[in-house]
Amino acid sequence: MTAHIIADDTEARVVATALAAEFRAGAARRDAERRLPRAELDRLSASGLLGVTVPAEHGGADVGAGTLAEIFRILASADASLAQIPQSHFVYVNVLRRQGTEEQRKFFFAELLAGSRLGNAQSEAGTKHVQDIRTRLEPRGDGSYLLTGVKHYSTGALFADWIPVLARAEDDDLHVAYVPRDAPGVTVVDDWDGMGQRTTASGTVRLDGVAVPRDRVLPHHLTFRGPQLHGATAQLLHAAIDVGIAGGALAEAVEFVRTRSRPWFESGVETAAEDPLLIQRFGELAVRVRASEALLREAARAVDAAGADLTDASAAEASIAVAAAKVTAAAAAVEVAGALFEVSGTRSALDSLNLHRHWRDARTHTLHDPARWKIQHIGRYVLNGTPPPRHGLL
């Protein structure tokens, strides 16, 4: 596989905008038919966007958090499922940046610049909680490992070249094993049946005695032994997806009301777009979207600032800023995607139009991790100066 090499932040945003225009055209049909976006992901790989966080010394653009968040916002405004697929890709690029050896970074960064995709195999079902990881890396006499376990919600795995697998080694610490998608013993099952994000193929990965060389395993537990931006960056991208959903839903509502809706007979106006009550509601929804966009930009600035001078204090500030953005974005996505029907009228509920995909995507994606806990951490930080925990979800 070959891919374009993106030069800088400006080019990355231009490329994302062009791709979003392409992806938007078929988004409703892909969702309705549950047609997996393989061709679109190949376009994404070829565009070079998947390599934009590769460090400059390895040939990448090394874009900032603000640009990365904007890429996800732009793509999600066109197709939230498609935008969700590479979220874990960038999370595990960050693991390589922080915990990889020089040889590991050299190998994988070359893969990324060539267009390779990283998937995700981290969550498990039926365990005590989300951080109860039971997948095991068993050491072998030659220094390699055997990887065994079952993963769920494995967004990106079906389309990946490499699947990063979260597992515990003999010391019970968390590691990440980077496993080829086609390695013997790896089975990826397309059994995702969520009401939203239908085309993410966030199904099951089974790992049956997969042989993993020692140099494909990274010590993920070390990420959390000092100030870190792993969780803040991952959550920033989730927030960007929610902001994109809200913006995309608002744009659909605007277009529908301008071109298809009829005015209510009591309004005394000629078009729905002149209805003062609709104007009021669109103003309220626009404020929600603009507020979520502003907090997303502020959170990205905090992440970039912390990256330039990483301390306990700067990492905490970044995590709290991202938490505030995520809470606001999640609420905006659900509200605006639901209000699309309120402002557009009965015809907008036709299944053939598939406008409900925005709400289904918003409602599904915002279940990723609970906003109520983010609000708790924000409150503790503001009131008592308690720093947020280092667990990768904040």
GROMACS .gro file of C-alpha atoms in nm:
model
  394
    1MET     CA    1   0.000   0.000   0.000
    2THR     CA    2   0.116   0.353  -0.074
    3ALA     CA    3  -0.019   0.680   0.057
    4HIS     CA    4   0.026   1.050   0.006
    5ILE     CA    5   0.248   1.217   0.268
    6ILE     CA    6   0.072   1.519   0.416
    7ALA     CA    7   0.309   1.809   0.480
    8ASP     CA    8   0.147   2.011   0.758
    9ASP     CA    9  -0.162   2.105   0.957
   10THR     CA   10  -0.306   2.322   0.681
   11GLU     CA   11  -0.289   2.046   0.421
   12ALA     CA   12  -0.437   1.796   0.667
   13ARG     CA   13  -0.746   2.012   0.716
   14VAL     CA   14  -0.785   2.068   0.342
   15VAL     CA   15  -0.763   1.695   0.272
   16ALA     CA   16  -1.014   1.615   0.548
   17THR     CA   17  -1.261   1.869   0.408
   18ALA     CA   18  -1.234   1.724   0.058
   19LEU     CA   19  -1.279   1.367   0.181
   20ALA     CA   20  -1.580   1.465   0.394
   21ALA     CA   21  -1.751   1.605   0.085
   22GLU     CA   22  -1.699   1.270  -0.088
   23PHE     CA   23  -1.812   1.063   0.209
   24ARG     CA   24  -2.123   1.273   0.281
   25ALA     CA   25  -2.282   1.185  -0.052
   26GLY     CA   26  -2.323   0.815   0.028
   27ALA     CA   27  -2.350   0.826   0.407
   28ALA     CA   28  -2.728   0.780   0.434
   29ARG     CA   29  -2.734   0.487   0.193
   30ARG     CA   30  -2.435   0.315   0.354
   31ASP     CA   31  -2.609   0.337   0.690
   32ALA     CA   32  -2.948   0.223   0.560
   33GLU     CA   33  -2.800  -0.077   0.379
   34ARG     CA   34  -2.527  -0.137   0.637
   35ARG     CA   35  -2.275  -0.127   0.357
   36LEU     CA   36  -1.931  -0.130   0.517
   37PRO     CA   37  -1.712   0.159   0.397
   38ARG     CA   38  -1.417  -0.039   0.266
   39ALA     CA   39  -1.366   0.178  -0.042
   40GLU     CA   40  -1.396   0.495   0.166
   41LEU     CA   41  -1.140   0.368   0.417
   42ASP     CA   42  -0.903   0.291   0.132
   43ARG     CA   43  -0.946   0.653   0.021
   44LEU     CA   44  -0.876   0.764   0.378
   45SER     CA   45  -0.556   0.557   0.388
   46ALA     CA   46  -0.439   0.678   0.049
   47SER     CA   47  -0.504   1.042   0.145
   48GLY     CA   48  -0.229   1.033   0.409
   49LEU     CA   49  -0.455   1.143   0.694
   50LEU     CA   50  -0.379   0.829   0.896
   51GLY     CA   51  -0.014   0.927   0.913
   52VAL     CA   52  -0.048   1.289   1.022
   53THR     CA   53   0.059   1.230   1.383
   54VAL     CA   54   0.380   1.052   1.288
   55PRO     CA   55   0.668   1.257   1.435
   56ALA     CA   56   0.856   1.486   1.199
   57GLU     CA   57   1.185   1.301   1.255
   58HIS     CA   58   1.017   0.993   1.106
   59GLY     CA   59   0.878   1.182   0.807
   60GLY     CA   60   0.532   1.274   0.933
   61ALA     CA   61   0.349   1.605   0.964
   62ASP     CA   62   0.326   1.568   1.344
   63VAL     CA   63   0.007   1.777   1.350
   64GLY     CA   64  -0.123   1.926   1.673
   65ALA     CA   65  -0.424   1.818   1.875
   66GLY     CA   66  -0.628   2.104   1.732
   67THR     CA   67  -0.581   1.979   1.377
   68LEU     CA   68  -0.646   1.618   1.473
   69ALA     CA   69  -0.970   1.714   1.649
   70GLU     CA   70  -1.076   1.921   1.350
   71ILE     CA   71  -1.013   1.627   1.115
   72PHE     CA   72  -1.247   1.412   1.322
   73ARG     CA   73  -1.509   1.686   1.353
   74ILE     CA   74  -1.511   1.739   0.978
   75LEU     CA   75  -1.534   1.368   0.897
   76ALA     CA   76  -1.804   1.305   1.159
   77SER     CA   77  -2.019   1.587   1.023
   78ALA     CA   78  -2.034   1.384   0.700
   79ASP     CA   79  -2.043   1.025   0.833
   80ALA     CA   80  -2.013   0.955   1.206
   81SER     CA   81  -1.955   0.583   1.155
   82LEU     CA   82  -1.669   0.642   0.919
   83ALA     CA   83  -1.514   0.897   1.156
   84GLN     CA   84  -1.536   0.655   1.448
   85ILE     CA   85  -1.338   0.380   1.274
   86PRO     CA   86  -0.991   0.548   1.292
   87GLN     CA   87  -1.032   0.685   1.646
   88SER     CA   88  -0.843   0.391   1.798
   89HIS     CA   89  -0.586   0.413   1.520
   90PHE     CA   90  -0.461   0.745   1.657
   91VAL     CA   91  -0.487   0.630   2.018
   92TYR     CA   92  -0.248   0.344   1.949
   93VAL     CA   93  -0.019   0.562   1.741
   94ASN     CA   94   0.020   0.761   2.065
   95VAL     CA   95   0.110   0.444   2.254
   96LEU     CA   96   0.387   0.384   2.000
   97ARG     CA   97   0.506   0.742   2.038
   98ARG     CA   98   0.522   0.717   2.416
   99GLN     CA   99   0.622   0.357   2.488
  100GLY     CA  100   0.773   0.221   2.167
  101THR     CA  101   1.142   0.151   2.131
  102GLU     CA  102   1.328   0.329   1.853
  103GLU     CA  103   1.308   0.018   1.636
  104GLN     CA  104   0.937  -0.026   1.703
  105ARG     CA  105   0.868   0.337   1.618
  106LYS     CA  106   1.077   0.319   1.303
  107PHE     CA  107   0.892   0.011   1.180
  108PHE     CA  108   0.537   0.118   1.262
  109PHE     CA  109   0.572   0.482   1.159
  110ALA     CA  110   0.686   0.363   0.816
  111GLU     CA  111   0.377   0.140   0.805
  112LEU     CA  112   0.151   0.434   0.893
  113LEU     CA  113   0.304   0.664   0.636
  114ALA     CA  114   0.241   0.394   0.377
  115GLY     CA  115  -0.131   0.396   0.469
  116SER     CA  116  -0.158   0.104   0.711
  117ARG     CA  117  -0.452   0.109   0.949
  118LEU     CA  118  -0.447   0.023   1.320
  119GLY     CA  119  -0.762  -0.129   1.467
  120ASN     CA  120  -0.866  -0.193   1.826
  121ALA     CA  121  -0.916  -0.495   2.050
  122GLN     CA  122  -0.941  -0.368   2.405
  123SER     CA  123  -1.290  -0.398   2.559
  124GLU     CA  124  -1.423  -0.727   2.693
  125ALA     CA  125  -1.779  -0.833   2.769
  126GLY     CA  126  -1.893  -1.017   3.081
  127THR     CA  127  -1.614  -0.886   3.303
  128LYS     CA  128  -1.653  -0.692   3.627
  129HIS     CA  129  -1.595  -0.352   3.466
  130VAL     CA  130  -1.433  -0.191   3.163
  131GLN     CA  131  -1.081  -0.215   3.304
  132ASP     CA  132  -1.111  -0.580   3.404
  133ILE     CA  133  -0.897  -0.715   3.120
  134ARG     CA  134  -0.857  -1.092   3.110
  135THR     CA  135  -0.686  -1.146   2.776
  136ARG     CA  136  -0.344  -1.295   2.843
  137LEU     CA  137   0.005  -1.277   2.695
  138GLU     CA  138   0.175  -1.602   2.801
  139PRO     CA  139   0.556  -1.601   2.772
  140ARG     CA  140   0.732  -1.866   2.566
  141GLY     CA  141   1.083  -1.996   2.604
  142ASP     CA  142   1.214  -1.801   2.305
  143GLY     CA  143   1.099  -1.464   2.447
  144SER     CA  144   0.784  -1.443   2.236
  145TYR     CA  145   0.425  -1.470   2.362
  146LEU     CA  146   0.103  -1.658   2.301
  147LEU     CA  147  -0.201  -1.428   2.302
  148THR     CA  148  -0.539  -1.564   2.409
  149GLY     CA  149  -0.871  -1.389   2.472
  150VAL     CA  150  -1.195  -1.253   2.331
  151LYS     CA  151  -1.260  -0.884   2.265
  152HIS     CA  152  -1.580  -0.694   2.194
  153TYR     CA  153  -1.664  -0.347   2.056
  154SER     CA  154  -1.354  -0.384   1.839
  155THR     CA  155  -1.405  -0.081   1.616
  156GLY     CA  156  -1.165  -0.077   1.323
  157ALA     CA  157  -1.041  -0.435   1.363
  158LEU     CA  158  -1.227  -0.569   1.061
  159PHE     CA  159  -1.062  -0.310   0.836
  160ALA     CA  160  -0.719  -0.306   1.001
  161ASP     CA  161  -0.374  -0.408   0.886
  162TRP     CA  162  -0.263  -0.428   1.250
  163ILE     CA  163  -0.482  -0.488   1.556
  164PRO     CA  164  -0.348  -0.347   1.885
  165VAL     CA  165  -0.464  -0.586   2.158
  166LEU     CA  166  -0.483  -0.485   2.524
  167ALA     CA  167  -0.368  -0.780   2.737
  168ARG     CA  168  -0.207  -0.871   3.068
  169ALA     CA  169   0.136  -1.033   3.077
  170GLU     CA  170   0.285  -1.260   3.343
  171ASP     CA  171   0.335  -0.963   3.579
  172ASP     CA  172  -0.040  -0.884   3.541
  173ASP     CA  173   0.048  -0.541   3.401
  174LEU     CA  174  -0.126  -0.414   3.089
  175HIS     CA  175   0.057  -0.439   2.759
  176VAL     CA  176  -0.040  -0.374   2.398
  177ALA     CA  177   0.037  -0.643   2.142
  178TYR     CA  178   0.036  -0.522   1.780
  179VAL     CA  179  -0.093  -0.820   1.583
  180PRO     CA  180  -0.134  -0.852   1.204
  181ARG     CA  181  -0.500  -0.873   1.107
  182ASP     CA  182  -0.432  -1.194   0.913
  183ALA     CA  183  -0.214  -1.364   1.177
  184PRO     CA  184  -0.295  -1.733   1.247
  185GLY     CA  185  -0.534  -1.757   1.541
  186VAL     CA  186  -0.695  -1.416   1.483
  187THR     CA  187  -1.065  -1.418   1.395
  188VAL     CA  188  -1.258  -1.095   1.344
  189VAL     CA  189  -1.636  -1.141   1.351
  190ASP     CA  190  -1.868  -0.881   1.201
  191ASP     CA  191  -2.142  -0.926   1.461
  192TRP     CA  192  -2.200  -0.559   1.557
  193ASP     CA  193  -2.574  -0.487   1.556
  194GLY     CA  194  -2.592  -0.147   1.726
  195MET     CA  195  -2.881   0.079   1.637
  196GLY     CA  196  -2.631   0.353   1.553
  197GLN     CA  197  -2.284   0.367   1.403
  198ARG     CA  198  -2.404   0.074   1.197
  199THR     CA  199  -2.110   0.060   0.959
  200THR     CA  200  -1.827   0.066   1.213
  201ALA     CA  201  -1.824  -0.317   1.229
  202SER     CA  202  -1.750  -0.288   1.602
  203GLY     CA  203  -1.775  -0.661   1.657
  204THR     CA  204  -1.577  -0.944   1.814
  205VAL     CA  205  -1.210  -1.038   1.793
  206ARG     CA  206  -1.110  -1.388   1.899
  207LEU     CA  207  -0.746  -1.461   1.978
  208ASP     CA  208  -0.665  -1.831   1.997
  209GLY     CA  209  -0.301  -1.886   2.085
  210VAL     CA  210  -0.173  -1.612   1.857
  211ALA     CA  211   0.206  -1.607   1.836
  212VAL     CA  212   0.341  -1.257   1.907
  213PRO     CA  213   0.711  -1.167   1.876
  214ARG     CA  214   0.856  -0.983   2.172
  215ASP     CA  215   0.924  -0.673   1.963
  216ARG     CA  216   0.553  -0.634   1.887
  217VAL     CA  217   0.460  -0.588   2.254
  218LEU     CA  218   0.465  -0.251   2.435
  219PRO     CA  219   0.435  -0.185   2.812
  220HIS     CA  220   0.113   0.016   2.819
  221HIS     CA  221   0.101   0.026   3.201
  222LEU     CA  222   0.400   0.261   3.203
  223THR     CA  223   0.187   0.522   3.026
  224PHE     CA  224   0.002   0.594   3.350
  225ARG     CA  225   0.297   0.617   3.590
  226GLY     CA  226   0.350   0.985   3.529
  227PRO     CA  227   0.176   1.280   3.371
  228GLN     CA  228   0.018   1.165   3.046
  229LEU     CA  229  -0.217   1.276   2.768
  230HIS     CA  230  -0.325   0.932   2.654
  231GLY     CA  231  -0.677   0.964   2.792
  232ALA     CA  232  -0.715   1.332   2.708
  233THR     CA  233  -0.622   1.276   2.344
  234ALA     CA  234  -0.849   0.972   2.308
  235GLN     CA  235  -1.141   1.157   2.465
  236LEU     CA  236  -1.073   1.468   2.256
  237LEU     CA  237  -1.136   1.262   1.944
  238HIS     CA  238  -1.459   1.124   2.090
  239ALA     CA  239  -1.568   1.480   2.166
  240ALA     CA  240  -1.483   1.585   1.811
  241ILE     CA  241  -1.704   1.307   1.672
  242ASP     CA  242  -1.996   1.428   1.887
  243VAL     CA  243  -1.941   1.787   1.778
  244GLY     CA  244  -1.935   1.670   1.417
  245ILE     CA  245  -2.262   1.480   1.461
  246ALA     CA  246  -2.426   1.791   1.607
  247GLY     CA  247  -2.302   2.011   1.324
  248GLY     CA  248  -2.403   1.760   1.059
  249ALA     CA  249  -2.752   1.724   1.204
  250LEU     CA  250  -2.798   2.101   1.219
  251ALA     CA  251  -2.690   2.136   0.856
  252GLU     CA  252  -2.940   1.867   0.751
  253ALA     CA  253  -3.217   2.044   0.945
  254VAL     CA  254  -3.135   2.377   0.781
  255GLU     CA  255  -3.144   2.225   0.434
  256PHE     CA  256  -3.469   2.040   0.504
  257VAL     CA  257  -3.655   2.340   0.644
  258ARG     CA  258  -3.535   2.565   0.363
  259THR     CA  259  -3.633   2.327   0.084
  260ARG     CA  260  -3.901   2.085   0.205
  261SER     CA  261  -4.085   2.202   0.516
  262ARG     CA  262  -4.415   2.387   0.500
  263PRO     CA  263  -4.492   2.678   0.732
  264TRP     CA  264  -4.746   2.624   1.007
  265PHE     CA  265  -5.074   2.785   0.900
  266GLU     CA  266  -5.093   3.007   1.208
  267SER     CA  267  -4.755   3.165   1.141
  268GLY     CA  268  -4.884   3.389   0.862
  269VAL     CA  269  -4.558   3.350   0.663
  270GLU     CA  270  -4.492   3.212   0.317
  271THR     CA  271  -4.208   2.973   0.399
  272ALA     CA  272  -4.105   2.763   0.697
  273ALA     CA  273  -3.773   2.946   0.712
  274GLU     CA  274  -3.963   3.267   0.796
  275ASP     CA  275  -4.152   3.114   1.090
  276PRO     CA  276  -4.043   3.313   1.399
  277LEU     CA  277  -4.076   3.011   1.628
  278LEU     CA  278  -3.854   2.802   1.401
  279ILE     CA  279  -3.607   3.088   1.379
  280GLN     CA  280  -3.594   3.095   1.759
  281ARG     CA  281  -3.530   2.722   1.781
  282PHE     CA  282  -3.262   2.727   1.513
  283GLY     CA  283  -3.092   3.007   1.704
  284GLU     CA  284  -3.091   2.796   2.020
  285LEU     CA  285  -2.951   2.494   1.835
  286ALA     CA  286  -2.683   2.703   1.667
  287VAL     CA  287  -2.571   2.828   2.008
  288ARG     CA  288  -2.541   2.467   2.129
  289VAL     CA  289  -2.329   2.372   1.829
  290ARG     CA  290  -2.109   2.680   1.852
  291ALA     CA  291  -2.054   2.625   2.224
  292SER     CA  292  -1.948   2.265   2.165
  293GLU     CA  293  -1.713   2.372   1.885
  294ALA     CA  294  -1.558   2.640   2.105
  295LEU     CA  295  -1.499   2.402   2.396
  296LEU     CA  296  -1.349   2.148   2.156
  297ARG     CA  297  -1.100   2.409   2.034
  298GLU     CA  298  -1.020   2.512   2.391
  299ALA     CA  299  -0.965   2.150   2.493
  300ALA     CA  300  -0.735   2.091   2.196
  301ARG     CA  301  -0.532   2.399   2.290
  302ALA     CA  302  -0.497   2.263   2.644
  303VAL     CA  303  -0.376   1.928   2.510
  304ASP     CA  304  -0.123   2.099   2.282
  305ALA     CA  305  -0.003   2.321   2.566
  306ALA     CA  306   0.040   2.023   2.797
  307GLY     CA  307   0.227   1.836   2.525
  308ALA     CA  308   0.475   2.121   2.499
  309ASP     CA  309   0.534   2.122   2.877
  310LEU     CA  310   0.405   1.802   3.032
  311THR     CA  311   0.364   1.820   3.408
  312ASP     CA  312   0.109   1.687   3.654
  313ALA     CA  313  -0.060   2.029   3.650
  314SER     CA  314  -0.069   2.071   3.272
  315ALA     CA  315  -0.189   1.714   3.219
  316ALA     CA  316  -0.468   1.764   3.473
  317GLU     CA  317  -0.576   2.089   3.310
  318ALA     CA  318  -0.586   1.920   2.970
  319SER     CA  319  -0.793   1.628   3.101
  320ILE     CA  320  -1.044   1.861   3.266
  321ALA     CA  321  -1.072   2.078   2.954
  322VAL     CA  322  -1.136   1.771   2.742
  323ALA     CA  323  -1.390   1.638   2.992
  324ALA     CA  324  -1.582   1.968   2.975
  325ALA     CA  325  -1.576   1.955   2.595
  326LYS     CA  326  -1.691   1.593   2.589
  327VAL     CA  327  -1.983   1.651   2.827
  328THR     CA  328  -2.101   1.951   2.625
  329ALA     CA  329  -2.051   1.782   2.289
  330ALA     CA  330  -2.240   1.468   2.390
  331ALA     CA  331  -2.540   1.668   2.508
  332ALA     CA  332  -2.534   1.884   2.193
  333ALA     CA  333  -2.518   1.582   1.962
  334VAL     CA  334  -2.819   1.413   2.117
  335GLU     CA  335  -3.022   1.735   2.145
  336VAL     CA  336  -2.956   1.869   1.796
  337ALA     CA  337  -2.997   1.531   1.627
  338GLY     CA  338  -3.333   1.490   1.803
  339ALA     CA  339  -3.443   1.847   1.736
  340LEU     CA  340  -3.391   1.789   1.363
  341PHE     CA  341  -3.737   1.626   1.359
  342GLU     CA  342  -3.893   1.888   1.584
  343VAL     CA  343  -3.803   2.170   1.343
  344SER     CA  344  -3.846   1.978   1.018
  345GLY     CA  345  -4.189   1.827   1.069
  346THR     CA  346  -4.356   1.494   0.999
  347ARG     CA  347  -4.200   1.428   0.660
  348SER     CA  348  -3.852   1.424   0.813
  349ALA     CA  349  -3.946   1.103   0.997
  350LEU     CA  350  -3.978   0.906   0.673
  351ASP     CA  351  -3.751   0.605   0.698
  352SER     CA  352  -3.655   0.644   0.333
  353LEU     CA  353  -3.480   0.974   0.414
  354ASN     CA  354  -3.280   0.814   0.697
  355LEU     CA  355  -3.239   1.142   0.882
  356HIS     CA  356  -3.267   0.945   1.204
  357ARG     CA  357  -2.913   0.815   1.150
  358HIS     CA  358  -2.779   1.133   1.315
  359TRP     CA  359  -2.973   1.066   1.636
  360ARG     CA  360  -2.892   0.694   1.631
  361ASP     CA  361  -2.523   0.771   1.585
  362ALA     CA  362  -2.529   1.034   1.860
  363ARG     CA  363  -2.717   0.816   2.107
  364THR     CA  364  -2.488   0.518   2.039
  365HIS     CA  365  -2.157   0.702   2.042
  366THR     CA  366  -2.231   0.903   2.357
  367LEU     CA  367  -2.270   0.576   2.550
  368HIS     CA  368  -1.895   0.517   2.517
  369ASP     CA  369  -1.826   0.639   2.871
  370PRO     CA  370  -2.058   0.818   3.116
  371ALA     CA  371  -2.065   1.197   3.121
  372ARG     CA  372  -2.178   1.190   3.485
  373TRP     CA  373  -1.832   1.075   3.595
  374LYS     CA  374  -1.663   1.346   3.393
  375ILE     CA  375  -1.878   1.605   3.569
  376GLN     CA  376  -1.775   1.455   3.903
  377HIS     CA  377  -1.407   1.492   3.818
  378ILE     CA  378  -1.460   1.847   3.693
  379GLY     CA  379  -1.637   1.938   4.017
  380ARG     CA  380  -1.367   1.786   4.236
  381TYR     CA  381  -1.098   1.966   4.041
  382VAL     CA  382  -1.271   2.304   4.055
  383LEU     CA  383  -1.384   2.287   4.416
  384ASN     CA  384  -1.101   2.100   4.586
  385GLY     CA  385  -0.816   2.101   4.337
  386THR     CA  386  -0.830   1.723   4.310
  387PRO     CA  387  -0.648   1.612   3.994
  388PRO     CA  388  -0.831   1.369   3.766
  389PRO     CA  389  -0.726   1.004   3.777
  390ARG     CA  390  -0.483   0.855   3.527
  391HIS     CA  391  -0.688   0.574   3.378
  392GLY     CA  392  -0.707   0.656   3.009
  393LEU     CA  393  -1.076   0.752   2.999
  394LEU     CA  394  -1.034   1.116   3.102
   0.00000   0.00000   0.00000
